[in-house]
Amino acid sequence: MTEAVPDLTTSPAALPAMGEAVAAWRILCVDDEANILSALRRLFRQNGYTISVAGGGAEGLEILETQEFDLVISDMRMPEMDGARFLEQVFKRYPETVRILLTGYADITATIEAVNKGQIYRYVSKPWNDQELLLTVQQALDLKALQREKLRLEALTVRQNDALKALNLSLEEKVQARTQELALANEKLKGSFITSVKVFSNLIELREGNLAGHSRRVADLARKIANKLGMTPREAQDVFLAGLMHDIGKIGLSDDVLAKAVTQMTGEDLGAYRKHPAKGEQALMALDELRGAAKIIRGHHERFDGEGYPDALAGFAISLGARVLAVANDYDGLQIGIVAPRRLSPEDARKMIASGRGKRYDPTVVDAFLAVLGGAEPEGTSETAVPVANLKPGMVLARDLMTREGVMLLAADYRLDANLIRQIRDYATADGGAVIVFIRNDRR
C-alpha cells in the first residue's frame, strides 16, 4: 500500500530544513487497519506532507529498503510483527529516521519495550487528537532538521581542519625547503607586515574617492622628513606606519562628515571629527608592532603653539614623530581638499606649511620638510619606468603598484618573480590600459 514518491537525493544539503515546505518531508505510516491508514494519509496529506503507507511491519521494512523517509509512524499491536519489533529494526537499519509509536491499549510493558529497543521519539495514544499528532510530528521533524544542521557543521569543521592541516604541512615543507634562504624570508616577512598595513590603509580610503593614495603619500613624505631629521630606522618606520594608518580613527564618522573639509565643519560634526586621533590610537594599541605608530597618530593634530587636539600639547611635549606627521598630513591635505574646500597647488601648499613655522608646526620639522621637497633623489634609489612586457624576475618595485582606482596590487620593495610578472601582465590585459611599473635601478 505505497503511494508513488519522487526520488530524492540523500545528500544532506538536498533534504528539508526547518522553515521549508512540509511537502519535502517524507513520512511512512504502518498499521494493519486500513481505516487507520486512511485517516493518517488524509490528515498528513491535508497538511502538505508526502505520505507512504504499509499494512504491516514486514511491508514497511520492504518499502524502507527502496525509499528514504524522514519519519515513521507505527501502530503497536499488529499481527506477525508488532510495533516494538518493527521500530527496533528501523532503528538498527535506519537510525536517522525519526520513530513514533501509536498505542491503543494500556500495555505499559510493551510500550517500554518499544521505547527501549526502538529508541522512539514519542508514543501517541489512540484515538489521537489530530492537532496534537501534527504538532508532535512537526516537533520531531524540526529536531531532525537541527540534528542534520549540526552534522553538516561538524562535517564542515572536519573539512576545514583537514584543509588547515594540509596547508600547515605545505607551509612546513616550504620552510624546510628554504632554510638556506632565511635572510630573504625575514626580509619578506617584514615586507608582508608593511604590505598588510598598506592594504588596510587603502581600504580605509575607499569611502572617499578624493582620499585615494592620501595615506600612502603622507607616509612616504613623513618617512623622508624623518630620515632628513636623523631619526633612527625604527623611529622612521613608526612614522611611516603612522602615516599609513593616521586616518583609521575616522572609520566611525558618517559620510556627511567625511565629505566636508575641516574648515566647513561646525558644532557637533567638528567635535566628533576631533576625536579621531585618540580613537586611532585606541584601535592600534593592542598591536605591539604598532604601539609606537599609535602614539604618533594620537598627536598628529597637536599644534606647536598648543592650540591643537586632542590633548592641547605644545612644543616639544608633542612627540617628534607626531610633529613630522602633522606637516606631511597637512601638506597633502591642502592639495586634496581635506583641510579647506579650495585645493591648493603643491607650491601653494608648501608656502602654507612654511607660513605655519613656529606656530602650527615645529620649525626644525618645517626646515627638514622644505629640504626634502627641494632635494634630489638619494643616491642608489633612482628608478626606471618599465612596461609590463619588459619585466624580468629579480626586478624590485620602486613604487607601490596601484590600480586606476587607487587600490594597491603590490607594495614598493617587492621583488618580482615569474609568477608575479604573469599576474601583472594578466591584470594589464584585463584592464585594457598601458600599465607602467617603476623598478629600482640598483636592483637591491
Coordinates of C-alpha atoms in Angstrom, one line a residue:
M1 CA 0.0 0.0 0.0
T2 CA 2.6 2.5 -1.1
E3 CA 2.0 5.8 -2.9
A4 CA 4.4 6.9 -5.6
V5 CA 7.1 9.2 -4.1
P6 CA 9.5 11.1 -6.3
D7 CA 13.2 10.0 -5.9
L8 CA 15.1 12.5 -3.7
T9 CA 18.9 12.7 -3.3
T10 CA 20.3 11.5 0.0
S11 CA 22.6 14.5 0.2
P12 CA 22.0 16.4 3.5
A13 CA 22.1 19.7 1.5
A14 CA 19.1 18.5 -0.5
L15 CA 17.0 17.4 2.5
P16 CA 14.4 19.8 4.0
A17 CA 15.4 22.0 6.9
M18 CA 13.4 24.0 9.5
G19 CA 11.2 26.5 7.9
E20 CA 11.0 24.8 4.5
A21 CA 7.8 23.5 2.9
V22 CA 6.5 20.4 4.7
A23 CA 5.9 18.6 1.4
A24 CA 9.6 18.0 1.3
W25 CA 9.3 15.8 4.5
R26 CA 8.5 12.1 3.8
I27 CA 6.5 10.1 6.3
L28 CA 5.8 6.3 6.3
C29 CA 2.7 5.1 8.3
V30 CA 2.5 1.5 9.3
D31 CA -0.8 -0.1 10.6
D32 CA -2.7 -3.3 9.9
E33 CA -6.1 -1.4 9.9
A34 CA -7.0 0.2 6.6
N35 CA -9.2 2.8 8.2
I36 CA -6.3 3.9 10.4
L37 CA -4.0 4.3 7.4
S38 CA -6.7 6.1 5.5
A39 CA -7.2 8.6 8.4
L40 CA -3.4 9.2 8.7
R41 CA -3.0 9.6 5.0
R42 CA -5.8 12.1 4.8
L43 CA -4.5 14.1 7.9
F44 CA -1.0 14.4 6.7
R45 CA -1.9 15.0 3.0
Q46 CA -4.2 17.9 4.0
N47 CA -1.2 19.4 5.8
G48 CA 1.2 19.1 2.9
Y49 CA 3.3 16.1 3.8
T50 CA 4.4 13.4 1.3
I51 CA 2.9 10.1 2.7
S52 CA 3.5 6.4 2.1
V53 CA 1.6 3.6 3.9
A54 CA 2.2 0.0 4.7
G55 CA -0.1 -2.7 6.1
G56 CA 2.4 -4.3 8.4
G57 CA 5.9 -4.3 9.7
A58 CA 7.4 -6.6 7.0
E59 CA 5.9 -4.5 4.2
G60 CA 7.1 -1.4 6.0
L61 CA 10.7 -2.7 6.0
E62 CA 10.4 -3.6 2.3
I63 CA 9.4 0.0 1.5
L64 CA 12.3 1.4 3.6
E65 CA 14.8 -0.7 1.6
T66 CA 13.8 1.2 -1.6
Q67 CA 12.9 4.6 -0.4
E68 CA 14.2 7.1 2.2
F69 CA 11.9 8.5 4.9
D70 CA 12.3 11.2 7.4
L71 CA 9.8 9.8 9.9
V72 CA 8.0 6.5 10.6
I73 CA 4.7 6.2 12.5
S74 CA 3.8 2.7 13.5
D75 CA 0.9 1.1 15.4
M76 CA 1.9 -1.1 18.4
R77 CA -0.5 -4.0 18.0
M78 CA 0.0 -5.7 14.6
P79 CA 0.0 -9.4 13.6
E80 CA 3.3 -11.2 12.9
M81 CA 5.5 -8.2 13.8
D82 CA 4.3 -5.8 16.4
G83 CA 5.3 -2.1 16.6
A84 CA 8.1 -2.7 19.1
R85 CA 9.9 -5.2 16.9
F86 CA 9.3 -3.2 13.7
L87 CA 10.6 0.0 15.2
E88 CA 13.6 -1.9 16.6
Q89 CA 14.5 -3.0 13.1
V90 CA 14.0 0.6 11.8
F91 CA 16.3 1.9 14.5
K92 CA 19.0 -0.7 13.6
R93 CA 18.9 -0.2 9.9
Y94 CA 17.9 3.5 9.6
P95 CA 18.9 5.2 12.8
E96 CA 18.4 8.7 11.4
T97 CA 14.7 8.1 10.7
V98 CA 12.5 9.5 13.4
R99 CA 10.2 6.9 15.0
I100 CA 6.8 7.5 16.6
L101 CA 4.6 4.8 18.2
L102 CA 0.8 4.6 18.1
T103 CA -0.6 2.6 21.0
G104 CA -4.3 1.9 21.6
Y105 CA -4.2 -0.2 24.8
A106 CA -2.7 0.2 28.3
D107 CA 0.2 -2.3 27.9
I108 CA 2.9 -0.4 29.7
T109 CA 5.4 -3.3 29.3
A110 CA 5.1 -3.3 25.5
T111 CA 5.4 0.4 25.3
I112 CA 8.5 0.4 27.5
E113 CA 9.9 -2.3 25.2
A114 CA 9.3 -0.1 22.2
V115 CA 10.9 2.9 23.8
N116 CA 14.0 0.9 24.8
K117 CA 14.5 -1.2 21.7
G118 CA 13.1 1.1 19.0
Q119 CA 14.5 4.3 20.6
I120 CA 11.2 6.0 19.6
Y121 CA 10.9 9.8 19.7
R122 CA 7.5 9.7 21.3
Y123 CA 4.4 7.5 21.7
V124 CA 0.8 8.7 21.0
S125 CA -2.3 7.1 22.4
K126 CA -5.2 6.0 20.2
P127 CA -7.6 7.6 19.4
W128 CA -5.3 10.6 18.8
N129 CA -6.1 14.3 18.6
D130 CA -5.2 15.5 15.0
Q131 CA -3.7 18.8 16.1
E132 CA -1.6 17.1 18.8
L133 CA -0.4 14.5 16.4
L134 CA 0.5 17.1 13.8
L135 CA 2.4 19.1 16.5
T136 CA 4.3 16.1 17.6
V137 CA 5.3 15.3 14.1
Q138 CA 6.4 18.8 13.3
Q139 CA 8.4 19.0 16.6
A140 CA 10.1 15.7 15.7
L141 CA 11.0 16.9 12.2
D142 CA 12.3 20.2 13.5
L143 CA 14.6 18.3 15.8
K144 CA 15.7 16.2 12.9
A145 CA 16.5 19.4 10.9
L146 CA 18.5 20.7 13.9
Q147 CA 20.4 17.5 14.2
R148 CA 21.2 17.4 10.4
E149 CA 22.4 21.0 10.6
K150 CA 24.7 20.0 13.5
L151 CA 26.1 17.2 11.5
R152 CA 26.6 19.5 8.5
L153 CA 28.5 22.0 10.6
E154 CA 30.6 19.2 12.2
A155 CA 31.4 17.8 8.7
L156 CA 32.3 21.3 7.5
T157 CA 34.6 21.7 10.6
V158 CA 36.3 18.5 9.8
R159 CA 36.9 19.5 6.2
Q160 CA 38.2 22.9 7.2
N161 CA 40.5 21.3 9.8
D162 CA 41.8 18.8 7.1
A163 CA 42.4 21.7 4.8
L164 CA 44.2 23.6 7.6
K165 CA 46.4 20.6 8.3
A166 CA 47.2 20.3 4.6
L167 CA 48.1 24.0 4.5
N168 CA 50.2 23.7 7.6
L169 CA 52.0 20.7 6.1
S170 CA 52.6 22.6 2.9
L171 CA 53.9 25.6 4.8
E172 CA 56.3 23.3 6.8
E173 CA 57.6 21.8 3.6
K174 CA 58.2 25.2 2.2
V175 CA 60.0 26.4 5.3
Q176 CA 62.2 23.3 5.2
A177 CA 63.0 23.8 1.5
R178 CA 64.0 27.4 2.2
T179 CA 66.1 27.1 5.3
Q180 CA 69.1 28.3 3.3
E181 CA 67.2 31.5 2.4
L182 CA 66.4 32.6 6.0
A183 CA 67.6 36.1 5.5
L184 CA 65.4 36.6 2.4
A185 CA 62.4 35.0 4.3
N186 CA 62.9 37.5 7.1
E187 CA 63.0 40.4 4.7
K188 CA 59.8 39.2 3.1
L189 CA 58.2 38.8 6.4
K190 CA 58.9 42.5 7.2
G191 CA 57.7 43.5 3.8
S192 CA 54.5 41.5 4.3
F193 CA 53.8 43.4 7.5
I194 CA 54.2 46.7 5.8
T195 CA 52.1 45.5 2.8
S196 CA 49.3 44.4 5.2
V197 CA 49.3 47.9 6.7
K198 CA 49.3 49.5 3.3
V199 CA 46.4 47.3 2.2
F200 CA 44.3 48.1 5.3
S201 CA 45.2 51.8 4.8
N202 CA 44.0 51.5 1.3
L203 CA 40.7 50.0 2.4
I204 CA 40.1 52.9 4.8
E205 CA 40.3 55.4 2.0
L206 CA 37.8 53.6 -0.3
R207 CA 34.9 55.5 1.4
E208 CA 36.2 58.8 -0.1
G209 CA 37.4 58.9 -3.7
N210 CA 39.4 62.0 -3.2
L211 CA 41.4 60.3 -0.5
A212 CA 42.8 57.6 -2.7
G213 CA 46.5 57.4 -2.2
H214 CA 46.5 60.1 0.6
S215 CA 47.8 57.9 3.4
R216 CA 50.5 56.4 1.2
R217 CA 51.7 59.9 0.0
V218 CA 51.7 61.2 3.6
A219 CA 53.6 58.1 4.8
D220 CA 56.2 58.4 2.1
L221 CA 56.8 62.1 2.8
A222 CA 56.8 61.7 6.6
R223 CA 59.5 59.0 6.3
K224 CA 61.7 61.2 4.1
I225 CA 61.3 64.0 6.7
A226 CA 62.2 61.6 9.5
N227 CA 65.3 60.4 7.7
K228 CA 66.3 64.0 7.0
L229 CA 66.0 64.8 10.7
G230 CA 68.3 61.8 11.5
M231 CA 65.6 59.7 13.3
T232 CA 66.6 56.1 13.9
P233 CA 65.3 53.4 11.4
R234 CA 62.8 52.2 14.0
E235 CA 61.6 55.7 14.7
A236 CA 61.3 56.4 10.9
Q237 CA 59.4 53.2 10.4
D238 CA 56.9 54.2 13.2
V239 CA 56.4 57.5 11.4
F240 CA 55.8 55.7 8.2
L241 CA 53.3 53.3 9.7
A242 CA 51.6 56.1 11.5
G243 CA 51.3 57.9 8.1
L244 CA 49.6 54.9 6.6
M245 CA 47.2 54.5 9.4
H246 CA 46.6 58.0 10.6
D247 CA 43.0 58.2 9.4
I248 CA 41.9 54.8 11.0
G249 CA 40.0 56.7 13.7
K250 CA 37.7 58.2 11.0
I251 CA 36.1 54.8 10.3
G252 CA 33.2 55.6 12.7
L253 CA 32.5 59.0 11.2
S254 CA 29.5 59.5 8.9
D255 CA 29.8 60.0 5.2
D256 CA 28.4 63.5 5.6
V257 CA 31.2 64.5 8.0
L258 CA 33.9 62.9 5.8
A259 CA 32.7 64.8 2.8
K260 CA 33.4 68.2 4.4
A261 CA 36.6 70.0 4.7
V262 CA 37.7 70.7 8.2
T263 CA 37.1 74.5 7.8
Q264 CA 33.4 73.7 6.8
M265 CA 32.7 71.7 10.0
T266 CA 30.8 73.2 12.9
G267 CA 29.5 72.2 16.2
E268 CA 28.7 68.5 16.7
D269 CA 30.5 67.4 13.5
L270 CA 33.7 69.1 14.4
G271 CA 33.5 67.7 17.9
A272 CA 33.2 64.2 16.5
Y273 CA 35.9 64.7 14.0
R274 CA 38.4 65.9 16.6
K275 CA 38.1 62.6 18.4
H276 CA 39.6 60.6 15.6
P277 CA 43.3 60.8 16.6
A278 CA 42.5 59.4 20.1
K279 CA 40.3 56.7 18.5
G280 CA 43.0 55.8 16.1
E281 CA 45.5 55.3 18.9
Q282 CA 42.9 53.1 20.7
A283 CA 42.4 51.0 17.6
L284 CA 46.1 50.1 17.3
M285 CA 47.3 49.9 20.9
A286 CA 46.6 46.2 21.1
L287 CA 49.2 45.5 18.4
D288 CA 52.8 45.5 19.7
E289 CA 54.3 46.4 16.4
L290 CA 52.0 49.4 16.0
R291 CA 52.2 50.9 19.5
G292 CA 54.8 53.5 18.5
A293 CA 52.8 54.4 15.5
A294 CA 49.6 54.6 17.6
K295 CA 51.1 57.3 19.9
I296 CA 52.2 59.3 16.9
I297 CA 48.7 59.1 15.4
R298 CA 47.2 60.5 18.7
G299 CA 49.4 63.6 18.5
H300 CA 49.4 64.3 14.7
H301 CA 46.8 67.1 15.1
E302 CA 48.5 68.8 18.0
R303 CA 50.0 72.3 17.2
F304 CA 53.4 73.6 18.1
D305 CA 51.7 76.6 19.7
G306 CA 49.5 74.4 21.9
E307 CA 46.2 75.1 20.2
G308 CA 45.7 71.6 18.7
Y309 CA 43.8 68.5 19.8
P310 CA 43.1 66.1 21.5
D311 CA 45.4 67.0 24.4
A312 CA 46.4 70.6 23.6
L313 CA 50.1 69.7 23.9
A314 CA 52.7 72.3 22.9
G315 CA 56.3 72.5 21.6
F316 CA 58.5 69.5 22.4
A317 CA 55.8 67.9 24.6
I318 CA 54.5 66.7 21.2
S319 CA 56.4 63.6 20.1
L320 CA 58.8 64.2 17.2
G321 CA 57.0 61.6 15.1
A322 CA 53.7 63.4 15.6
R323 CA 55.3 66.8 14.6
V324 CA 56.6 65.2 11.4
L325 CA 53.3 63.6 10.6
A326 CA 51.4 66.9 11.1
V327 CA 53.5 68.6 8.4
A328 CA 53.2 65.7 5.9
N329 CA 49.5 65.2 6.5
D330 CA 48.6 68.9 6.1
Y331 CA 50.8 69.3 3.0
D332 CA 48.9 66.6 1.2
G333 CA 45.5 67.5 2.8
L334 CA 45.8 71.1 1.5
Q335 CA 46.2 69.7 -2.0
I336 CA 43.2 67.3 -2.0
G337 CA 40.6 69.5 -0.1
I338 CA 40.7 67.9 3.4
V339 CA 41.8 71.0 5.3
A340 CA 39.9 73.6 3.2
P341 CA 37.4 73.3 0.3
R342 CA 39.8 75.0 -2.1
R343 CA 42.5 72.7 -3.3
L344 CA 46.0 74.2 -3.3
S345 CA 48.8 73.6 -5.8
P346 CA 51.9 71.9 -4.4
E347 CA 53.7 75.2 -4.4
D348 CA 50.9 77.0 -2.6
A349 CA 50.6 74.1 -0.1
R350 CA 54.4 74.3 0.5
K351 CA 54.1 78.0 1.2
M352 CA 51.2 77.4 3.6
I353 CA 53.3 74.9 5.6
A354 CA 56.2 77.4 5.6
S355 CA 53.9 80.1 6.9
G356 CA 53.0 78.0 9.9
R357 CA 56.6 77.6 11.0
G358 CA 56.9 78.1 14.8
K359 CA 53.1 78.4 15.1
R360 CA 51.3 75.4 13.9
Y361 CA 54.5 73.4 13.1
D362 CA 57.9 72.7 14.6
P363 CA 60.4 75.0 12.9
T364 CA 63.0 72.2 12.7
V365 CA 60.5 69.9 11.0
V366 CA 59.4 72.5 8.6
D367 CA 63.1 73.1 7.6
A368 CA 63.5 69.4 7.0
F369 CA 60.3 69.3 5.0
L370 CA 61.4 72.1 2.7
A371 CA 64.8 70.4 2.3
V372 CA 63.1 67.2 1.3
L373 CA 60.9 69.0 -1.3
G374 CA 63.9 70.8 -2.7
G375 CA 66.4 68.0 -2.5
A376 CA 67.5 65.5 -5.1
E377 CA 66.6 61.8 -5.1
P378 CA 69.1 60.0 -2.7
E379 CA 71.9 58.2 -4.5
G380 CA 71.2 54.5 -5.1
T381 CA 67.4 54.8 -5.1
S382 CA 66.7 56.0 -8.7
E383 CA 64.0 54.3 -10.7
T384 CA 63.1 53.4 -14.2
A385 CA 59.6 53.1 -15.7
V386 CA 59.3 49.7 -17.3
P387 CA 56.4 48.4 -19.5
V388 CA 54.9 45.1 -18.3
A389 CA 56.2 43.3 -21.4
N390 CA 59.8 44.1 -20.3
L391 CA 59.5 42.9 -16.7
K392 CA 62.0 40.3 -15.6
P393 CA 62.4 38.1 -12.5
G394 CA 64.5 39.7 -9.8
M395 CA 63.4 43.3 -10.5
V396 CA 62.4 45.3 -7.4
L397 CA 59.5 47.7 -7.3
A398 CA 60.4 51.3 -6.7
R399 CA 56.8 52.3 -6.1
D400 CA 53.6 50.7 -5.0
L401 CA 51.8 49.2 -8.0
M402 CA 48.3 50.7 -8.0
T403 CA 45.1 50.3 -10.0
R404 CA 43.4 53.2 -11.6
E405 CA 41.0 53.3 -8.7
G406 CA 43.9 53.7 -6.2
V407 CA 43.8 50.1 -4.9
M408 CA 47.3 48.7 -4.2
L409 CA 48.3 45.5 -6.0
L410 CA 51.9 45.2 -4.8
A411 CA 53.9 47.2 -2.3
A412 CA 57.2 49.0 -3.1
D413 CA 60.4 47.0 -2.5
Y414 CA 58.7 43.8 -3.6
R415 CA 61.0 41.5 -5.7
L416 CA 59.3 40.2 -8.8
D417 CA 59.3 36.5 -9.8
A418 CA 57.9 34.8 -12.9
N419 CA 54.5 34.1 -11.3
L420 CA 54.0 37.7 -10.2
I421 CA 55.1 39.0 -13.6
R422 CA 52.5 36.7 -15.2
Q423 CA 49.8 38.1 -12.9
I424 CA 50.8 41.7 -13.6
R425 CA 50.5 41.0 -17.3
D426 CA 47.1 39.4 -16.9
Y427 CA 45.9 42.4 -15.0
A428 CA 47.2 44.8 -17.6
T429 CA 45.4 42.8 -20.3
A430 CA 42.1 42.8 -18.4
D431 CA 42.5 46.5 -17.5
G432 CA 42.9 47.4 -21.2
G433 CA 45.3 50.2 -20.4
A434 CA 49.1 50.7 -20.6
V435 CA 50.5 49.7 -17.2
I436 CA 53.8 51.1 -16.2
V437 CA 55.9 49.6 -13.4
F438 CA 58.6 51.6 -11.7
I439 CA 61.7 49.5 -11.0
R440 CA 64.7 50.3 -8.8
N441 CA 67.9 50.7 -10.9
D442 CA 70.1 49.3 -8.1
R443 CA 68.0 46.0 -8.1
R444 CA 68.6 45.8 -4.3

